[in-house]
Amino acid sequence: MAETTVGIVANPASGRDIRRLVAGASVFDNAEKGNMVYRLMVGLGAVGVGHVLMMPAASGLYDALERNLRSHGGGVKLPELELLEMPVRHDARDTVEAVTRMLGKGVSAIAVLGGDGTSRLVARHCGEVPICPLSTGTNNAFPEMREATVAGLATGLVATGRLRAVRRKKILRVRVNGREDCALVDVAASGERFVGARALWRPESVYEIVVASAAPDAVGLSAVAGLLAPLSQEDPFGLYLRLAPPEKARRVLSVPLAPGLVVPVGVMEVRKIPLGEEVGLEPRAGVVALDGEREIERGPEDRVSVVPDGGGPLVVEVSAAMHRAAREGLLEE
């Protein structure tokens, strides 16, 4: 039987954006990310994953992982760890390159440590390989805050084929003059003219939002929709919202836009967008933010549209996997 391989993408830059300066967001340091990778490997190894391919990690992340391997790895069944041989540019290209190489080496699943932006990049390039997104970012509506050991167990059970506990997620396909990108949670049109620090945290600059899912207990732009019309991954539609200054809006909400930052947001219109239906964004100069980060600069002549789509990434359902493992005795010695 071929050895099962799982990929790990751990973004050393996640959890360190401008929202730590303008709000009360905490710093998720790279030492803890390294600790999480070790715990993830413990879970993977316990259910028979033999090999882990990891994106090269700098800034102390790998140092913390190596310390754990030296201190605690002696008596633990761990997968063989291999760092991908690839150029490191310290930007989003590293994630794309790593995922491409992992697919070429036949990984059965990919664990992602990062925020919504990291998960978006992996989801865009992973094809039919399931992912397990773990939150180490700021405003995370897509990855979950999970104990990495348990996430490793669940991901390993899926990767080794011992159970099928994955769910297809929705995605937002973003088209700009015929070119396509995507978002997992929300797309926002902002009047800010430059990408700059990327994180979008000024609500007064945002005039349109499209969301794939929205929870009232979320933090970020999707929370605007979540406080008006909660939207689950199972709902066969997305939502379009047109915003306005609070003094001119029909409804005004107090929205947790970032950790430690609650602001008034005015809403003029909310409507459902069925899956597969295209909605055009108002032609203006500014930027388009994907999952809370400014990614696309555009002029008033650029045509931007968003299509909610049910054909997004396959995601490991950790709770469902562990409940099934308990029922079927998959973790009994």
One Martini backbone bead per residue (centre of mass of N, CA, C, O) as a GRO file, in nm:
protein
  333
    1MET     BB    1   0.097   0.036   0.022
    2ALA     BB    2   0.076   0.355  -0.006
    3GLU     BB    3   0.191   0.635   0.115
    4THR     BB    4   0.069   0.889   0.309
    5THR     BB    5   0.020   1.233   0.208
    6VAL     BB    6   0.064   1.555   0.367
    7GLY     BB    7   0.002   1.889   0.358
    8ILE     BB    8   0.172   2.204   0.469
    9VAL     BB    9   0.041   2.537   0.522
   10ALA     BB   10   0.240   2.799   0.673
   11ASN     BB   11   0.183   3.130   0.749
   12PRO     BB   12   0.408   3.373   0.871
   13ALA     BB   13   0.210   3.643   0.810
   14SER     BB   14  -0.011   3.576   0.978
   15GLY     BB   15  -0.140   3.782   1.227
   16ARG     BB   16   0.019   4.092   1.122
   17ASP     BB   17  -0.156   4.330   1.068
   18ILE     BB   18  -0.297   4.653   1.094
   19ARG     BB   19  -0.514   4.567   1.319
   20ARG     BB   20  -0.298   4.601   1.556
   21LEU     BB   21  -0.310   4.928   1.537
   22VAL     BB   22  -0.641   5.001   1.498
   23ALA     BB   23  -0.687   4.776   1.712
   24GLY     BB   24  -0.717   4.459   1.922
   25ALA     BB   25  -0.542   4.267   1.788
   26SER     BB   26  -0.375   3.983   1.796
   27VAL     BB   27  -0.076   3.802   1.807
   28PHE     BB   28   0.033   3.539   1.588
   29ASP     BB   29   0.291   3.362   1.638
   30ASN     BB   30   0.541   3.150   1.505
   31ALA     BB   31   0.579   2.965   1.743
   32GLU     BB   32   0.283   2.863   1.754
   33LYS     BB   33   0.278   2.752   1.468
   34GLY     BB   34   0.495   2.540   1.519
   35ASN     BB   35   0.336   2.393   1.739
   36MET     BB   36   0.096   2.321   1.556
   37VAL     BB   37   0.247   2.144   1.357
   38TYR     BB   38   0.329   1.931   1.557
   39ARG     BB   39   0.039   1.853   1.648
   40LEU     BB   40  -0.055   1.773   1.371
   41MET     BB   41   0.154   1.541   1.334
   42VAL     BB   42   0.055   1.370   1.565
   43GLY     BB   43  -0.227   1.314   1.447
   44LEU     BB   44  -0.138   1.194   1.177
   45GLY     BB   45   0.041   0.960   1.290
   46ALA     BB   46  -0.186   0.811   1.464
   47VAL     BB   47  -0.344   0.737   1.161
   48GLY     BB   48  -0.097   0.672   0.929
   49VAL     BB   49   0.072   0.901   0.844
   50GLY     BB   50   0.399   0.906   0.674
   51HIS     BB   51   0.385   1.200   0.520
   52VAL     BB   52   0.525   1.539   0.509
   53LEU     BB   53   0.457   1.838   0.335
   54MET     BB   54   0.638   2.151   0.355
   55MET     BB   55   0.645   2.471   0.365
   56PRO     BB   56   0.863   2.693   0.383
   57ALA     BB   57   0.984   2.839   0.701
   58ALA     BB   58   1.017   3.130   0.867
   59SER     BB   59   1.033   3.334   1.142
   60GLY     BB   60   1.045   3.073   1.365
   61LEU     BB   61   0.865   2.834   1.287
   62TYR     BB   62   1.072   2.603   1.241
   63ASP     BB   63   1.216   2.628   1.510
   64ALA     BB   64   0.974   2.536   1.683
   65LEU     BB   65   0.937   2.264   1.550
   66GLU     BB   66   1.222   2.151   1.607
   67ARG     BB   67   1.203   2.163   1.915
   68ASN     BB   68   0.970   1.963   1.938
   69LEU     BB   69   1.107   1.724   1.799
   70ARG     BB   70   1.339   1.705   2.008
   71SER     BB   71   1.168   1.700   2.284
   72HIS     BB   72   0.890   1.505   2.183
   73GLY     BB   73   0.953   1.295   1.926
   74GLY     BB   74   1.076   1.022   2.027
   75GLY     BB   75   0.784   0.868   2.140
   76VAL     BB   76   0.650   0.944   1.860
   77LYS     BB   77   0.428   0.903   1.598
   78LEU     BB   78   0.571   1.026   1.300
   79PRO     BB   79   0.599   1.178   1.028
   80GLU     BB   80   0.770   1.244   0.763
   81LEU     BB   81   0.970   1.529   0.704
   82GLU     BB   82   0.927   1.761   0.419
   83LEU     BB   83   1.082   2.010   0.253
   84LEU     BB   84   1.034   2.209   0.010
   85GLU     BB   85   1.187   2.266  -0.299
   86MET     BB   86   1.193   2.624  -0.312
   87PRO     BB   87   1.130   2.928  -0.372
   88VAL     BB   88   1.152   3.227  -0.158
   89ARG     BB   89   0.945   3.541  -0.145
   90HIS     BB   90   0.745   3.635   0.085
   91ASP     BB   91   0.463   3.555  -0.057
   92ALA     BB   92   0.191   3.433  -0.228
   93ARG     BB   93   0.368   3.253  -0.418
   94ASP     BB   94   0.443   3.035  -0.214
   95THR     BB   95   0.167   2.899  -0.185
   96VAL     BB   96   0.122   2.826  -0.481
   97GLU     BB   97   0.381   2.661  -0.518
   98ALA     BB   98   0.330   2.453  -0.295
   99VAL     BB   99   0.064   2.335  -0.399
  100THR     BB  100   0.164   2.244  -0.674
  101ARG     BB  101   0.381   2.047  -0.560
  102MET     BB  102   0.193   1.871  -0.390
  103LEU     BB  103   0.023   1.765  -0.624
  104GLY     BB  104   0.269   1.636  -0.775
  105LYS     BB  105   0.311   1.437  -0.502
  106GLY     BB  106   0.023   1.325  -0.396
  107VAL     BB  107  -0.165   1.449  -0.205
  108SER     BB  108  -0.457   1.391   0.018
  109ALA     BB  109  -0.396   1.659   0.185
  110ILE     BB  110  -0.445   2.002   0.330
  111ALA     BB  111  -0.299   2.200   0.565
  112VAL     BB  112  -0.407   2.529   0.696
  113LEU     BB  113  -0.212   2.806   0.820
  114GLY     BB  114  -0.433   3.084   0.860
  115GLY     BB  115  -0.626   3.282   0.682
  116ASP     BB  116  -0.841   3.368   0.444
  117GLY     BB  117  -0.618   3.424   0.232
  118THR     BB  118  -0.475   3.150   0.241
  119SER     BB  119  -0.723   2.976   0.183
  120ARG     BB  120  -0.783   3.098  -0.093
  121LEU     BB  121  -0.526   3.010  -0.240
  122VAL     BB  122  -0.557   2.709  -0.194
  123ALA     BB  123  -0.846   2.675  -0.312
  124ARG     BB  124  -0.769   2.771  -0.606
  125HIS     BB  125  -0.527   2.516  -0.635
  126CYS     BB  126  -0.634   2.216  -0.516
  127GLY     BB  127  -0.891   2.116  -0.625
  128GLU     BB  128  -0.979   1.783  -0.498
  129VAL     BB  129  -0.822   1.848  -0.249
  130PRO     BB  130  -0.843   1.843   0.071
  131ILE     BB  131  -0.902   2.079   0.335
  132CYS     BB  132  -0.756   2.222   0.654
  133PRO     BB  133  -0.858   2.510   0.809
  134LEU     BB  134  -0.650   2.709   1.026
  135SER     BB  135  -0.648   2.957   1.258
  136THR     BB  136  -0.390   3.251   1.227
  137GLY     BB  137  -0.550   3.517   1.216
  138THR     BB  138  -0.797   3.760   1.226
  139ASN     BB  139  -1.052   3.758   1.013
  140ASN     BB  140  -1.212   3.449   1.057
  141ALA     BB  141  -1.459   3.277   0.853
  142PHE     BB  142  -1.325   3.004   0.746
  143PRO     BB  143  -1.133   2.929   0.938
  144GLU     BB  144  -1.061   2.739   1.224
  145MET     BB  145  -1.063   2.710   1.574
  146ARG     BB  146  -0.827   2.455   1.647
  147GLU     BB  147  -0.703   2.175   1.754
  148ALA     BB  148  -0.440   2.032   1.591
  149THR     BB  149  -0.456   1.739   1.680
  150VAL     BB  150  -0.750   1.689   1.588
  151ALA     BB  151  -0.713   1.782   1.297
  152GLY     BB  152  -0.506   1.558   1.234
  153LEU     BB  153  -0.688   1.319   1.274
  154ALA     BB  154  -0.908   1.394   1.066
  155THR     BB  155  -0.722   1.430   0.820
  156GLY     BB  156  -0.600   1.144   0.831
  157LEU     BB  157  -0.862   0.982   0.792
  158VAL     BB  158  -0.916   1.102   0.514
  159ALA     BB  159  -0.640   1.052   0.368
  160THR     BB  160  -0.649   0.724   0.424
  161GLY     BB  161  -0.969   0.637   0.378
  162ARG     BB  162  -1.140   0.572   0.650
  163LEU     BB  163  -1.298   0.841   0.575
  164ARG     BB  164  -1.586   1.059   0.483
  165ALA     BB  165  -1.532   1.419   0.580
  166VAL     BB  166  -1.664   1.625   0.351
  167ARG     BB  167  -1.717   1.965   0.216
  168ARG     BB  168  -1.868   2.164  -0.007
  169LYS     BB  169  -1.795   2.488  -0.088
  170LYS     BB  170  -1.840   2.795  -0.139
  171ILE     BB  171  -1.798   3.053  -0.398
  172LEU     BB  172  -1.643   3.354  -0.533
  173ARG     BB  173  -1.655   3.474  -0.853
  174VAL     BB  174  -1.415   3.696  -0.999
  175ARG     BB  175  -1.463   3.948  -1.254
  176VAL     BB  176  -1.200   4.119  -1.454
  177ASN     BB  177  -1.205   4.168  -1.768
  178GLY     BB  178  -1.217   3.828  -1.777
  179ARG     BB  179  -1.080   3.784  -1.521
  180GLU     BB  180  -1.006   3.542  -1.256
  181ASP     BB  181  -1.120   3.506  -0.926
  182CYS     BB  182  -1.149   3.470  -0.558
  183ALA     BB  183  -1.379   3.389  -0.284
  184LEU     BB  184  -1.505   3.258   0.030
  185VAL     BB  185  -1.686   3.507   0.163
  186ASP     BB  186  -1.591   3.810   0.045
  187VAL     BB  187  -1.689   4.102  -0.152
  188ALA     BB  188  -1.541   4.434  -0.189
  189ALA     BB  189  -1.621   4.772  -0.253
  190SER     BB  190  -1.382   5.041  -0.278
  191GLY     BB  191  -1.265   5.386  -0.275
  192GLU     BB  192  -0.997   5.300  -0.245
  193ARG     BB  193  -0.702   5.335  -0.454
  194PHE     BB  194  -0.522   5.127  -0.283
  195VAL     BB  195  -0.387   4.853  -0.150
  196GLY     BB  196  -0.148   4.856   0.039
  197ALA     BB  197  -0.215   4.703   0.353
  198ARG     BB  198  -0.499   4.551   0.253
  199ALA     BB  199  -0.654   4.581   0.493
  200LEU     BB  200  -1.007   4.620   0.560
  201TRP     BB  201  -1.135   4.889   0.806
  202ARG     BB  202  -1.308   5.108   0.643
  203PRO     BB  203  -1.647   5.150   0.606
  204GLU     BB  204  -1.675   5.427   0.441
  205SER     BB  205  -1.543   5.291   0.166
  206VAL     BB  206  -1.784   5.095   0.152
  207TYR     BB  207  -2.057   5.000  -0.099
  208GLU     BB  208  -2.005   4.681  -0.152
  209ILE     BB  209  -2.140   4.340  -0.096
  210VAL     BB  210  -2.042   3.992  -0.125
  211VAL     BB  211  -2.176   3.678  -0.003
  212ALA     BB  212  -2.157   3.329   0.087
  213SER     BB  213  -2.132   3.383   0.402
  214ALA     BB  214  -2.315   3.450   0.727
  215ALA     BB  215  -2.244   3.547   1.064
  216PRO     BB  216  -2.330   3.700   1.368
  217ASP     BB  217  -2.032   3.589   1.500
  218ALA     BB  218  -1.863   3.747   1.321
  219VAL     BB  219  -1.564   3.896   1.176
  220GLY     BB  220  -1.633   4.151   0.958
  221LEU     BB  221  -1.796   4.203   0.664
  222SER     BB  222  -1.991   3.955   0.692
  223ALA     BB  223  -2.137   4.067   0.953
  224VAL     BB  224  -2.337   4.247   0.816
  225ALA     BB  225  -2.507   4.015   0.702
  226GLY     BB  226  -2.534   3.843   0.966
  227LEU     BB  227  -2.716   4.073   1.114
  228LEU     BB  228  -2.954   4.044   0.890
  229ALA     BB  229  -2.883   3.752   0.706
  230PRO     BB  230  -2.818   3.462   0.767
  231LEU     BB  231  -2.561   3.247   0.602
  232SER     BB  232  -2.514   2.942   0.474
  233GLN     BB  233  -2.359   2.683   0.302
  234GLU     BB  234  -2.649   2.554   0.221
  235ASP     BB  235  -2.732   2.791   0.078
  236PRO     BB  236  -2.847   2.866  -0.270
  237PHE     BB  237  -2.687   3.148  -0.198
  238GLY     BB  238  -2.625   3.482  -0.198
  239LEU     BB  239  -2.525   3.822  -0.102
  240TYR     BB  240  -2.636   4.159  -0.148
  241LEU     BB  241  -2.481   4.481  -0.056
  242ARG     BB  242  -2.581   4.817   0.008
  243LEU     BB  243  -2.416   5.097   0.108
  244ALA     BB  244  -2.410   5.367   0.362
  245PRO     BB  245  -2.422   5.622   0.532
  246PRO     BB  246  -2.573   5.631   0.833
  247GLU     BB  247  -2.737   5.908   0.777
  248LYS     BB  248  -2.866   5.755   0.491
  249ALA     BB  249  -2.974   5.499   0.601
  250ARG     BB  250  -3.210   5.255   0.676
  251ARG     BB  251  -2.978   5.089   0.822
  252VAL     BB  252  -2.808   5.038   1.145
  253LEU     BB  253  -2.500   4.884   1.244
  254SER     BB  254  -2.317   4.708   1.489
  255VAL     BB  255  -1.985   4.620   1.384
  256PRO     BB  256  -1.742   4.366   1.394
  257LEU     BB  257  -1.465   4.439   1.198
  258ALA     BB  258  -1.266   4.392   1.441
  259PRO     BB  259  -1.072   4.336   1.686
  260GLY     BB  260  -1.188   4.599   1.886
  261LEU     BB  261  -1.405   4.685   1.639
  262VAL     BB  262  -1.693   4.897   1.658
  263VAL     BB  263  -1.920   4.992   1.393
  264PRO     BB  264  -2.107   5.187   1.191
  265VAL     BB  265  -2.342   5.047   0.944
  266GLY     BB  266  -2.488   5.118   0.638
  267VAL     BB  267  -2.804   5.000   0.488
  268MET     BB  268  -2.998   4.982   0.176
  269GLU     BB  269  -2.940   4.676   0.060
  270VAL     BB  270  -3.089   4.339   0.023
  271ARG     BB  271  -2.996   4.041  -0.174
  272LYS     BB  272  -3.039   3.767  -0.358
  273ILE     BB  273  -2.796   3.525  -0.509
  274PRO     BB  274  -2.793   3.293  -0.710
  275LEU     BB  275  -2.647   3.034  -0.815
  276GLY     BB  276  -2.476   3.152  -1.111
  277GLU     BB  277  -2.525   3.451  -1.066
  278GLU     BB  278  -2.462   3.768  -1.193
  279VAL     BB  279  -2.300   4.054  -1.036
  280GLY     BB  280  -2.261   4.389  -1.074
  281LEU     BB  281  -2.043   4.636  -1.013
  282GLU     BB  282  -1.991   4.945  -0.960
  283PRO     BB  283  -1.853   5.195  -1.153
  284ARG     BB  284  -1.533   5.253  -1.004
  285ALA     BB  285  -1.290   5.384  -0.834
  286GLY     BB  286  -1.053   5.143  -0.684
  287VAL     BB  287  -1.121   4.855  -0.484
  288VAL     BB  288  -1.092   4.498  -0.440
  289ALA     BB  289  -1.201   4.280  -0.189
  290LEU     BB  290  -1.074   3.966  -0.057
  291ASP     BB  291  -1.141   3.863   0.236
  292GLY     BB  292  -1.050   4.171   0.350
  293GLU     BB  293  -0.847   4.215   0.097
  294ARG     BB  294  -0.670   4.410  -0.102
  295GLU     BB  295  -0.624   4.321  -0.464
  296ILE     BB  296  -0.789   4.526  -0.670
  297GLU     BB  297  -0.729   4.757  -0.904
  298ARG     BB  298  -0.955   5.023  -1.031
  299GLY     BB  299  -1.155   5.159  -1.275
  300PRO     BB  300  -1.449   5.284  -1.414
  301GLU     BB  301  -1.402   5.090  -1.681
  302ASP     BB  302  -1.411   4.844  -1.509
  303ARG     BB  303  -1.532   4.512  -1.506
  304VAL     BB  304  -1.724   4.389  -1.224
  305SER     BB  305  -1.793   4.053  -1.107
  306VAL     BB  306  -2.021   3.820  -0.927
  307VAL     BB  307  -2.026   3.454  -0.850
  308PRO     BB  308  -2.204   3.231  -0.702
  309ASP     BB  309  -2.061   2.907  -0.599
  310GLY     BB  310  -2.081   2.550  -0.528
  311GLY     BB  311  -1.761   2.481  -0.644
  312GLY     BB  312  -1.567   2.450  -0.416
  313PRO     BB  313  -1.397   2.335  -0.173
  314LEU     BB  314  -1.276   2.072   0.007
  315VAL     BB  315  -1.369   2.015   0.355
  316VAL     BB  316  -1.281   1.927   0.656
  317GLU     BB  317  -1.485   1.770   0.906
  318VAL     BB  318  -1.396   1.746   1.218
  319SER     BB  319  -1.644   1.673   1.388
  320ALA     BB  320  -1.758   1.452   1.202
  321ALA     BB  321  -1.508   1.272   1.207
  322MET     BB  322  -1.498   1.222   1.519
  323HIS     BB  323  -1.779   1.102   1.552
  324ARG     BB  324  -1.736   0.866   1.359
  325ALA     BB  325  -1.487   0.747   1.496
  326ALA     BB  326  -1.641   0.677   1.754
  327ARG     BB  327  -1.865   0.492   1.636
  328GLU     BB  328  -1.632   0.302   1.470
  329GLY     BB  329  -1.355   0.272   1.629
  330LEU     BB  330  -1.087   0.415   1.488
  331LEU     BB  331  -0.921   0.470   1.786
  332GLU     BB  332  -0.874   0.188   1.849
  333GLU     BB  333  -0.625  -0.046   1.953
   0.00000   0.00000   0.00000
